[in-house]
Amino acid sequence: MKKITKRVGTLAVATGVAFATLLTGATSAFALPGGPSERLSTSTPNFGCGAAWYAAQTTLKFQCDGNLVLYRNSDGHAMWATGTYGTTNNPTILDFSHNGDIEMLRTEDWGTGVFCDLGSDNPAPGGTAVIQDDGNFVIYNTAGQATWATGTYNNQQGTVHACQ
């Protein structure tokens, strides 16, 4: 009887997840809280602390302590992070730059306050930033080529101090 109850429970959960996916259209690897299947253009407006983006295996959060962290959804483990926390001048703006990279800025130093610059060695103007279903956070250029990545695909551990 326990086996039957367990199988029925598992089937109910799977059906609920499938129904929720059907209703929301959540089929993409990257979605913003505002709508399913969105990718961030590298010219997307700035985001403040508390912004988060979700994928099948990971969640990218711009925390209010200034750290940008990619968490594994299954257990909350930090797979990758910028390490930009714990100072009095933490970054407060996450800028998907027109230059094709991702900049972490301090608001009081808007013109010169780039605290951390991800992807600046190989920028992708007009490209997209994507949290993939395999757990990797990647910047792609307009030709679809990866120009920067966290290296966290297939549950691999990335660096936790990428900007230090």
XYZ file of C-alpha atoms in Angstrom:
164
model
C 0.000 0.000 0.000
C 2.887 2.389 0.768
C 4.301 1.827 -2.747
C 0.978 2.746 -4.346
C 0.611 5.861 -2.167
C 4.173 6.923 -2.995
C 3.624 6.416 -6.750
C 0.322 8.323 -6.682
C 2.012 11.151 -4.750
C 4.894 11.275 -7.222
C 2.455 11.284 -10.140
C 0.478 14.126 -8.536
C 3.617 16.232 -8.080
C 4.777 15.560 -11.650
C 1.322 16.433 -13.000
C 1.277 19.657 -10.971
C 4.701 20.699 -12.255
C 3.719 19.904 -15.849
C 0.466 21.876 -15.491
C 2.271 24.878 -13.965
C 4.824 24.774 -16.788
C 2.021 24.673 -19.356
C 0.245 27.642 -17.744
C 3.330 29.831 -17.431
C 5.033 28.804 -20.661
C 8.234 28.248 -18.675
C 10.197 26.349 -21.266
C 13.244 28.550 -21.628
C 16.545 28.328 -19.844
C 16.275 31.888 -18.640
C 13.332 33.861 -17.339
C 12.913 37.118 -15.504
C 10.318 37.417 -12.769
C 8.298 39.616 -15.171
C 7.710 36.921 -17.742
C 8.822 33.537 -19.035
C 11.401 32.895 -21.755
C 13.189 36.230 -21.599
C 16.901 36.632 -22.159
C 18.700 39.730 -20.994
C 20.128 41.855 -23.742
C 23.533 43.256 -22.881
C 21.867 46.657 -23.320
C 19.116 45.940 -20.768
C 18.550 48.737 -18.240
C 20.261 48.599 -14.866
C 19.098 46.494 -11.930
C 19.349 47.269 -8.229
C 19.985 44.903 -5.365
C 17.407 42.204 -4.838
C 17.080 41.379 -8.551
C 17.002 37.658 -9.321
C 16.796 35.484 -12.427
C 15.748 31.844 -12.487
C 16.636 28.742 -14.510
C 16.014 25.022 -14.140
C 19.096 24.262 -12.004
C 20.285 27.665 -10.769
C 19.205 31.131 -9.632
C 21.308 34.264 -10.166
C 20.865 36.875 -7.416
C 22.223 40.410 -7.103
C 22.279 40.603 -3.324
C 22.006 43.835 -1.350
C 25.470 43.206 0.132
C 26.842 43.847 -3.390
C 27.542 40.220 -4.296
C 26.293 38.629 -7.524
C 25.800 34.921 -6.772
C 24.706 31.895 -8.807
C 22.968 29.424 -6.475
C 22.161 25.773 -7.142
C 18.390 25.410 -6.723
C 18.460 21.906 -5.251
C 20.354 22.844 -2.076
C 21.077 26.603 -2.154
C 24.834 26.069 -2.623
C 26.756 29.031 -4.135
C 28.159 27.686 -7.428
C 29.760 30.982 -8.496
C 30.012 34.518 -7.079
C 31.735 37.823 -7.735
C 32.960 38.099 -4.135
C 31.983 41.785 -4.077
C 30.551 41.935 -0.564
C 31.680 43.071 2.857
C 33.059 46.540 2.163
C 31.586 49.981 2.739
C 31.630 50.646 -1.013
C 29.688 47.623 -2.255
C 28.308 47.831 -5.783
C 24.654 48.862 -5.841
C 23.882 48.734 -9.576
C 24.110 45.782 -11.960
C 24.518 47.160 -15.487
C 24.164 44.990 -18.577
C 26.335 47.429 -20.513
C 25.911 48.642 -24.097
C 29.572 47.665 -24.467
C 28.533 44.017 -24.225
C 29.743 43.192 -20.739
C 28.240 43.220 -17.242
C 29.370 45.968 -14.888
C 28.811 46.253 -11.168
C 28.738 49.944 -10.221
C 28.655 52.123 -7.141
C 25.943 54.762 -7.471
C 27.998 57.496 -5.817
C 30.760 57.003 -8.412
C 28.500 56.565 -11.452
C 31.029 57.859 -13.990
C 34.111 56.095 -12.643
C 32.754 53.595 -10.145
C 33.027 50.279 -11.981
C 33.618 47.842 -9.136
C 33.648 44.652 -11.195
C 33.481 44.040 -14.945
C 32.434 40.605 -16.215
C 33.166 39.763 -19.839
C 35.211 42.888 -20.579
C 38.096 40.850 -22.055
C 35.801 39.727 -24.886
C 32.742 42.042 -24.938
C 29.578 41.178 -26.874
C 27.765 44.406 -27.899
C 24.140 43.602 -28.723
C 24.504 40.115 -27.255
C 22.542 38.308 -24.568
C 23.200 37.068 -21.052
C 21.609 33.684 -20.375
C 21.275 31.384 -17.382
C 21.188 28.025 -19.126
C 19.335 24.891 -18.051
C 22.722 23.206 -17.527
C 23.528 25.723 -14.738
C 25.972 27.916 -16.675
C 25.609 31.725 -16.813
C 26.862 32.809 -20.248
C 27.222 35.979 -22.326
C 26.681 35.357 -26.061
C 27.554 37.719 -28.903
C 25.129 38.458 -31.745
C 26.517 35.495 -33.724
C 25.519 33.139 -30.886
C 29.092 32.503 -29.735
C 29.863 32.376 -26.011
C 32.198 35.216 -25.014
C 32.187 34.734 -21.226
C 30.832 32.112 -18.799
C 30.863 31.109 -15.141
C 31.925 27.540 -16.008
C 29.172 26.061 -13.833
C 27.648 23.766 -16.458
C 26.684 20.232 -15.453
C 26.888 21.075 -11.747
C 30.559 22.151 -11.826
C 31.803 24.506 -9.132
C 32.880 27.920 -10.409
C 34.989 30.485 -8.586
C 33.425 32.293 -5.633
C 35.606 35.401 -5.900
C 35.468 36.176 -9.622
C 36.097 39.917 -9.136
C 38.850 39.834 -6.534
